Amino acid sequence: MSDIDYKDRGSLLNPLKSFAFFGRPAVTEAIEPRPASDNYRGFHVNDWTKCVGCSTCQKVCDNAAITMVRIPGLIADPVKGIRDERPAIDYGRCCWCGLCVDICPTGSLALSREYVHTCVDAELDSYFVLPDSSGMHGQHFEKGWAKTADADLVDLDRQKMPEMEPEQRIGNFAEMLLGYDDQQALLEASRCVQCGMCHDACPTHMHAPEYIRAIWEGKLEEAVAWIYQTNPFAHICGRVCTRRCEDACSIGHRGEPIAIRWLKRYAMDAVPHERVKQIALAGKVDTPTGKRVAIIGGGPAGLTAAFDLAKKGHAVTVFEALAEPGGMTRWGIPEYRLPYDRIDRDIDVIRSAGVDIRCNVRIGQDITLDQLRAGHDAVLLALGLQQGRQTRIPHSEHEKVFRAVDLLNKITANEPFDVPHCAVVIGGGNVAMDIARSLARLQKQQYGQVNVVVTALEEQQHFMADPDEIKEALEEGIVIRDQCGPQGCEIDAAGKLVGLKTWKVLSIFDENKRFAPRYDEAGETIHACDTVIEAIGQSADTSLLGDTLTEALEWNRGRIKVDADGRTSEAWLWSAGDMVNGPDVVHAVADGHRVATSIDAVLMEQKK
Amino acid sequence: MRPENYQSVNHPPSNEFELFFGPNHPGIEGNYALKVRVNGDEVTSARADGGYLHRGFEKLMEGRLWIQNIALVPRICVPDPVPMEVCYSLAIEELGGIEVPERAQWIRVMQLELSRIAAHLFTFGGHAATTGMYTPMFWGIADRDLILDLFEELSGGRVYHIFNIPGGVRRDLPPGYLDRVSKTLDYIESRLPDYDNLLFTNKVFVHRATGVGVLNQEQALEWAVTGPNLRATGLDFDVRRDDPYLVYDQIEFDVPVEQAGDAWARALVRRSELKESLRILRQVVAKLPSVGGPIRAPIPNPLAWNLPAGDVYTRVESSKGELAYYVVSNGGDKPYRVHVRGPSAMHAVQVLENLVTGARIEDVAQIMFSLDACPPEVDR
Amino acid sequence: MKLSPTSNLSASLEFLLQEISGLRSQWKSPRRLRVDLQAETLPALIELLKGRAGFVHLSAISCVDWPAQNEFELVYHLWSYEVKVLVMAHIRIPRDPGIYLSIYDLYRPAAFFERDIHEMFGLFFEGSPDMGKFILTEWDGPPPMRKEFDGEAWVMNQFDWQDYQPGWLKDIEAKGGGITTRPEDVRRDKPKPWDEQS
Ligand SMILES: Cc1cc2nc3c(=O)[nH]c(=O)nc-3n(C[C@H](O)[C@H](O)[C@H](O)COP(=O)(O)OP(=O)(O)OC[C@H]3O[C@@H](n4cnc5c(N)ncnc54)[C@H](O)[C@@H]3O)c2cc1C
């Protein structure tokens, strides 16, 4: 089998043939380091303009060679998911495996083609290096081992949320998104690299990395426990949160961010409600403090504060003007996005902490603020923004011109009203989409066809509304006309509303970034309709304060002025939520926690 | 200088000496030691002494994520690291039910055979050196460097390539890579006559190696000898052919076998395997351009990757013999247990002790090198 | 019956194994047979496999520590050059007192594996030729491969880590920055708030 026979006893002369090598040139190697291969795994380079300090490299490092260092002067922006930290490498530990490169979510990290470093004992510090793009010795070596598409260790694609098709969903208010199944949730959770950017970006600093990890581990109750550490609006935020977390997600730099919101929703839906209640109430103080707190407004801000204070043993009463608690999450957000039974669950948890919620009590009418103050040790105002703003364009006082929130309110209350045959909505935000899509559903139910136009000042790609909302609205047959500035409602001789006149928008802001739209009159359009809906924002109704208190309080641009803890200039009065700090549920929740902490501190101080 | 606490010993009158070979000795492969008793020039007994390279790899692996261990395993056998990477990856893939794309399988075979050539060049150079011939060693190491160049180009690392990963390989081939592989193959092939002249048909070497460290087939089987050492006793067995993995069943190659079971036969088997590996590589080079597709199956985020509970025993034919990994998962993100069965664990302890006993002192080093024992496989 | 490679392999192997009482077998792939059996019956199985089915090659003996069950698992990997099948025979033995029988009489390589397992797990094999230390000659701690031995903690206590003070770090510290997360910090699970409360 072998080409040399085993029986070959060899020859003494054979090696002499090697003398031929004397005639050949010697093999020489240059003293300079040889250039390394294109793919070389040498010392790190890190593009600091791309690196966000997420520390994923540190987590994958098998030799514990990476230390995160905070560098003052670099951009630190939790909202965008950027930290002023960068990885430093201990070359006493690094083994140049390059897993840090393959996993780097932004692609900032690479290994260079530089591979020589020597030093004497006294210079051992030179083994600890903070690489930037100039490399270990500032010599700008070329990149060696760098990220390639087929070698990425980050999964850039999110699990698709199952949803109802437009035809299925348009004629009803059933929830359009169906939620992840177990397998999808597991896969989605497994994409997370645990960088915690989401936690930093979240107004209430939810423990998203922890609950995502718990979901991945199949410990759903633990996930719920993590969620309740910071957010009693758990079901609600699992469905409608504005998810700053996902904007900050490291994976989002090159791919789709982790569906943090849908994972929260999944965990909340997966654990039985009675268990959720037990988990949420863990740590509740048993002995009452004897202190009484009145909270005006049963929205996210008021109820979050109520939940916290009740868990700390205070007697909390919430006064809510409307028939059911939940605030705008119930009376504004349409059912197809947030079913009422999920709101009921969140509220039930809060109630079970001992919070007394009294509905149909409007403070200022049914009970005065003074009465409340007399019976309580602290009062919290969390009124939200209930009044729709008006455009005040000509003829907008017509009876067929409505505010979006008023109509949404009627829809929740199941109050009958004339569903427009043809509606024009003014505004390009989420509220505009909510009313447009709600009306579209009602039209489909009652007339069999959708006839809603949404007009807004901005170009469509700059609408305030969530891109998903716009996409879904279009799917449902809603017409969007962008760059339209409303100029007046058109009324016919009989006094009937027949349309909305708009001009084409040239620019919205002036050079000082102030709101000052400029129009092109030639681009005039009449949008025919029988109803106009204004969805351009809401304002607070603070009439319950009365003249004396309004005088006494300090104000800030039309809002009650509060300090960082939510305390007003009156020692007994706090304020939270949309009326002082917008704009969404999770901010209201964060605010609720803040005021609760402050109220508790003051009350416990009084007790001493 | 004598240490302060040195006490001279009165040796009992005896012709026996105890000699301590190693752990840092030119006649020992790697950091390893052999305690031999000699009577005159004859070894009367021998005990292997390991532990100088123990780094607790198996324990370390239990504390690292599945994927992190790919940086660890090649260190278990420095001269032939690729089988370590592949064998570990095969275990993970079997546990996780991961189908390795065909292209990746061919790329793995390419590395495995390049690694085998590099390892054999290293070994016969070392073997020659133990018989006092140093030029083959220089040649072997210099030529091996050309293969390291290929690895550097492919993986960015010369010795520890860390290139195979559960699911496949980490990068595709660089442009024009196969041409350069072919060139190196041509060169190595052209060198075979040189090696033959200098070493394999060199009367001095043949005489020094013949009849040294003889194992018959029965003994070989009894002592769990594998790989070239087993084939040198006439047993026609090769894991690649008889318990195939990757795409070896699509490749044509012969399994060289010798009969005599001595150091010379073992050297010849390796010499013939060089040619077979070249033959395999030619087929890989011809085949790879037509095998498209991905280089890695999708794997989960390494930071959140649980493998189903279970255990698996994977093995490959390394240049030294049967290399196996026993991997246990308890369903977690790290191995619950990894047991590395290196071929040298057999060759460098019991077999070595047995073969050295009765041998002449000047052959001890040759016997160890002719077994191609790799101490880190023993120590792990 | 003597097994031959031409016979219907799986059937005849399974038939042979029926001689061992309480044995469960499962083909994991065409060449891998997993066998679970009582520790007392292992010697009989091994004798059977070696004597009558050509399993002359002891590829390895692996040990797995299962402290929760207070057991060691021993896995004997046996290969037959004739029928080209690997049998993995699994047994469990109590962790206390941790004694089992050597199979050195049948398989010489067992001496190495048994010595290794003794050294790393503290499991004693009666009848094995040498249970002396081999790798850990200077170690007097517990058998390190046991799960309760925390290698990383030992290393952290044992060694002084290089305390680097490079100039760049001093500059950053002077500006108010500095190290935020050391690698050690991410290698341990963070405590959970509700654990602290209780
Ligand atoms: C149509 C619409 C859609 C929205 N969609 C989203 C979304 O998808 N995601 C998101 O995060 N946010 C959304 N928001 C914003 C979000 O609903 C609010 O930011 C949040 O509800 C504010 O909480 P709050 O507690 O401050 O106020 P509110 O929720 O407005 O609650 C205030 C409560 O106080 C009550 N109240 C007011 N005055 C009195 C009084 N005198 N006496 C007793 N009770 C009184 C009100 O009836 C109300 O129930 C949406 C808002 C609207 C209008």
CSV table of N, CA and C in Angstrom, one decimal, chain C residues 29-95:
chain,number,residue,atom,x,y,z
C,29,SER,N,-28.4,6.2,16.5
C,29,SER,CA,-28.2,6.3,15.0
C,29,SER,C,-27.8,4.9,14.6
C,30,PRO,N,-27.6,4.7,13.3
C,30,PRO,CA,-27.3,3.3,12.8
C,30,PRO,C,-26.1,2.7,13.5
C,31,ARG,N,-25.2,3.5,13.9
C,31,ARG,CA,-24.0,2.9,14.5
C,31,ARG,C,-23.8,3.3,16.0
C,32,ARG,N,-24.8,3.8,16.6
C,32,ARG,CA,-24.7,4.2,18.0
C,32,ARG,C,-25.9,3.5,18.8
C,33,LEU,N,-25.5,2.7,19.7
C,33,LEU,CA,-26.5,2.0,20.6
C,33,LEU,C,-26.4,2.4,22.0
C,34,ARG,N,-27.4,3.1,22.6
C,34,ARG,CA,-27.3,3.4,24.0
C,34,ARG,C,-28.0,2.3,24.8
C,35,VAL,N,-27.3,2.0,25.9
C,35,VAL,CA,-27.8,0.9,26.7
C,35,VAL,C,-27.8,1.4,28.1
C,36,ASP,N,-28.9,1.2,28.8
C,36,ASP,CA,-29.0,1.6,30.2
C,36,ASP,C,-29.2,0.3,31.0
C,37,LEU,N,-28.4,0.2,32.1
C,37,LEU,CA,-28.6,-1.0,32.9
C,37,LEU,C,-28.2,-0.8,34.3
C,38,GLN,N,-28.5,-1.8,35.1
C,38,GLN,CA,-28.1,-1.8,36.5
C,38,GLN,C,-26.6,-1.9,36.7
C,39,ALA,N,-26.1,-1.2,37.7
C,39,ALA,CA,-24.6,-1.3,37.8
C,39,ALA,C,-24.2,-2.8,38.0
C,40,GLU,N,-25.0,-3.6,38.8
C,40,GLU,CA,-24.5,-4.9,39.0
C,40,GLU,C,-24.4,-5.8,37.8
C,41,THR,N,-25.1,-5.4,36.7
C,41,THR,CA,-25.2,-6.2,35.5
C,41,THR,C,-24.1,-5.8,34.5
C,42,LEU,N,-23.4,-4.7,34.8
C,42,LEU,CA,-22.5,-4.2,33.8
C,42,LEU,C,-21.4,-5.2,33.4
C,43,PRO,N,-20.8,-5.8,34.5
C,43,PRO,CA,-19.7,-6.8,34.1
C,43,PRO,C,-20.2,-7.9,33.2
C,44,ALA,N,-21.4,-8.3,33.4
C,44,ALA,CA,-22.0,-9.4,32.5
C,44,ALA,C,-22.1,-8.9,31.1
C,45,LEU,N,-22.6,-7.6,31.0
C,45,LEU,CA,-22.8,-7.1,29.7
C,45,LEU,C,-21.4,-7.0,28.9
C,46,ILE,N,-20.5,-6.5,29.7
C,46,ILE,CA,-19.2,-6.3,29.1
C,46,ILE,C,-18.6,-7.6,28.6
C,47,GLU,N,-18.7,-8.6,29.4
C,47,GLU,CA,-18.2,-9.9,29.1
C,47,GLU,C,-18.9,-10.4,27.8
C,48,LEU,N,-20.2,-10.2,27.8
C,48,LEU,CA,-21.0,-10.6,26.6
C,48,LEU,C,-20.5,-9.9,25.4
C,49,LEU,N,-20.4,-8.6,25.5
C,49,LEU,CA,-20.0,-7.8,24.3
C,49,LEU,C,-18.6,-8.1,23.8
C,50,LYS,N,-17.7,-8.3,24.8
C,50,LYS,CA,-16.4,-8.6,24.3
C,50,LYS,C,-16.2,-10.0,23.8
C,51,GLY,N,-16.8,-10.9,24.6
C,51,GLY,CA,-16.6,-12.3,24.3
C,51,GLY,C,-17.4,-12.7,23.1
C,52,ARG,N,-18.6,-12.2,22.9
C,52,ARG,CA,-19.4,-12.8,21.8
C,52,ARG,C,-19.8,-11.8,20.7
C,53,ALA,N,-19.5,-10.6,20.8
C,53,ALA,CA,-19.9,-9.7,19.8
C,53,ALA,C,-18.7,-8.9,19.2
C,54,GLY,N,-17.5,-9.2,19.7
C,54,GLY,CA,-16.4,-8.5,19.1
C,54,GLY,C,-16.1,-7.1,19.5
C,55,PHE,N,-16.7,-6.7,20.6
C,55,PHE,CA,-16.4,-5.4,21.1
C,55,PHE,C,-15.1,-5.3,21.9
C,56,VAL,N,-14.0,-5.4,21.1
C,56,VAL,CA,-12.7,-5.5,21.8
C,56,VAL,C,-12.2,-4.1,22.2
C,57,HIS,N,-12.8,-3.1,21.6
C,57,HIS,CA,-12.2,-1.7,21.8
C,57,HIS,C,-12.9,-0.9,22.8
C,58,LEU,N,-12.3,-0.7,24.0
C,58,LEU,CA,-12.8,0.2,25.0
C,58,LEU,C,-12.4,1.6,24.6
C,59,SER,N,-13.3,2.4,24.0
C,59,SER,CA,-13.0,3.7,23.5
C,59,SER,C,-12.8,4.7,24.7
C,60,ALA,N,-13.7,4.6,25.6
C,60,ALA,CA,-13.5,5.5,26.8
C,60,ALA,C,-14.5,5.1,27.9
C,61,ILE,N,-14.1,5.5,29.1
C,61,ILE,CA,-15.1,5.5,30.2
C,61,ILE,C,-15.3,6.9,30.6
C,62,SER,N,-16.6,7.4,30.6
C,62,SER,CA,-16.8,8.8,31.0
C,62,SER,C,-17.6,8.8,32.3
C,63,CYS,N,-17.3,9.8,33.1
C,63,CYS,CA,-18.0,9.9,34.3
C,63,CYS,C,-18.8,11.2,34.3
C,64,VAL,N,-20.0,11.2,34.8
C,64,VAL,CA,-20.8,12.4,34.9
C,64,VAL,C,-21.3,12.5,36.4
C,65,ASP,N,-21.2,13.7,36.9
C,65,ASP,CA,-21.6,13.9,38.3
C,65,ASP,C,-23.0,14.4,38.4
C,66,TRP,N,-23.9,13.8,39.1
C,66,TRP,CA,-25.3,14.3,39.2
C,66,TRP,C,-25.6,14.4,40.7
C,67,PRO,N,-25.1,15.5,41.3
C,67,PRO,CA,-25.2,15.7,42.8
C,67,PRO,C,-26.7,15.8,43.2
C,68,ALA,N,-27.5,16.3,42.4
C,68,ALA,CA,-28.9,16.4,42.8
C,68,ALA,C,-29.5,15.0,43.1
C,69,GLN,N,-29.1,14.0,42.3
C,69,GLN,CA,-29.6,12.7,42.5
C,69,GLN,C,-28.7,11.9,43.4
C,70,ASN,N,-27.6,12.6,43.8
C,70,ASN,CA,-26.5,11.9,44.6
C,70,ASN,C,-26.0,10.7,43.9
C,71,GLU,N,-25.7,10.9,42.6
C,71,GLU,CA,-25.2,9.7,41.8
C,71,GLU,C,-24.1,10.1,40.9
C,72,PHE,N,-23.3,9.1,40.6
C,72,PHE,CA,-22.4,9.3,39.5
C,72,PHE,C,-22.9,8.4,38.3
C,73,GLU,N,-22.8,8.9,37.1
C,73,GLU,CA,-23.1,8.2,36.0
C,73,GLU,C,-21.8,7.7,35.3
C,74,LEU,N,-21.7,6.4,35.0
C,74,LEU,CA,-20.5,6.0,34.3
C,74,LEU,C,-21.0,5.5,32.9
C,75,VAL,N,-20.3,5.9,31.9
C,75,VAL,CA,-20.6,5.5,30.5
C,75,VAL,C,-19.5,4.8,29.9
C,76,TYR,N,-19.7,3.6,29.5
C,76,TYR,CA,-18.6,2.8,28.9
C,76,TYR,C,-18.9,2.8,27.4
C,77,HIS,N,-17.9,3.3,26.7
C,77,HIS,CA,-18.0,3.4,25.2
C,77,HIS,C,-17.2,2.3,24.6
C,78,LEU,N,-17.9,1.3,24.0
C,78,LEU,CA,-17.3,0.1,23.4
C,78,LEU,C,-17.6,0.1,21.9
C,79,TRP,N,-16.5,-0.2,21.2
C,79,TRP,CA,-16.6,-0.3,19.8
C,79,TRP,C,-16.2,-1.7,19.3
C,80,SER,N,-16.9,-2.1,18.3
C,80,SER,CA,-16.6,-3.4,17.7
C,80,SER,C,-16.1,-3.1,16.3
C,81,TYR,N,-14.8,-3.6,16.0
C,81,TYR,CA,-14.3,-3.4,14.7
C,81,TYR,C,-15.0,-4.4,13.7
C,82,GLU,N,-15.6,-5.4,14.3
C,82,GLU,CA,-16.3,-6.3,13.4
C,82,GLU,C,-17.6,-5.8,12.9
C,83,VAL,N,-18.5,-5.4,13.8
C,83,VAL,CA,-19.8,-5.0,13.4
C,83,VAL,C,-19.9,-3.5,13.2
C,84,LYS,N,-18.9,-2.8,13.6
C,84,LYS,CA,-18.8,-1.4,13.5
C,84,LYS,C,-20.0,-0.6,14.1
C,85,VAL,N,-20.1,-1.0,15.4
C,85,VAL,CA,-21.2,-0.3,16.2
C,85,VAL,C,-20.5,0.1,17.5
C,86,LEU,N,-20.9,1.3,18.0
C,86,LEU,CA,-20.5,1.8,19.3
C,86,LEU,C,-21.6,1.6,20.3
C,87,VAL,N,-21.3,0.9,21.3
C,87,VAL,CA,-22.3,0.7,22.4
C,87,VAL,C,-21.9,1.6,23.5
C,88,MET,N,-22.9,2.4,24.0
C,88,MET,CA,-22.6,3.3,25.1
C,88,MET,C,-23.5,2.7,26.3
C,89,ALA,N,-22.8,2.1,27.2
C,89,ALA,CA,-23.5,1.5,28.3
C,89,ALA,C,-23.5,2.4,29.5
C,90,HIS,N,-24.7,2.8,30.0
C,90,HIS,CA,-24.8,3.8,31.1
C,90,HIS,C,-25.2,3.1,32.3
C,91,ILE,N,-24.5,3.4,33.4
C,91,ILE,CA,-24.9,2.9,34.7
C,91,ILE,C,-24.9,4.1,35.7
C,92,ARG,N,-25.6,3.9,36.8
C,92,ARG,CA,-25.6,5.0,37.8
C,92,ARG,C,-25.2,4.3,39.1
C,93,ILE,N,-24.3,4.9,39.8
C,93,ILE,CA,-23.9,4.4,41.1
C,93,ILE,C,-24.0,5.5,42.2
C,94,PRO,N,-24.3,5.1,43.4
C,94,PRO,CA,-24.4,6.2,44.5
C,94,PRO,C,-23.1,7.0,44.6
C,95,ARG,N,-23.3,8.3,44.9
C,95,ARG,CA,-22.1,9.1,45.1
C,95,ARG,C,-21.4,8.7,46.4
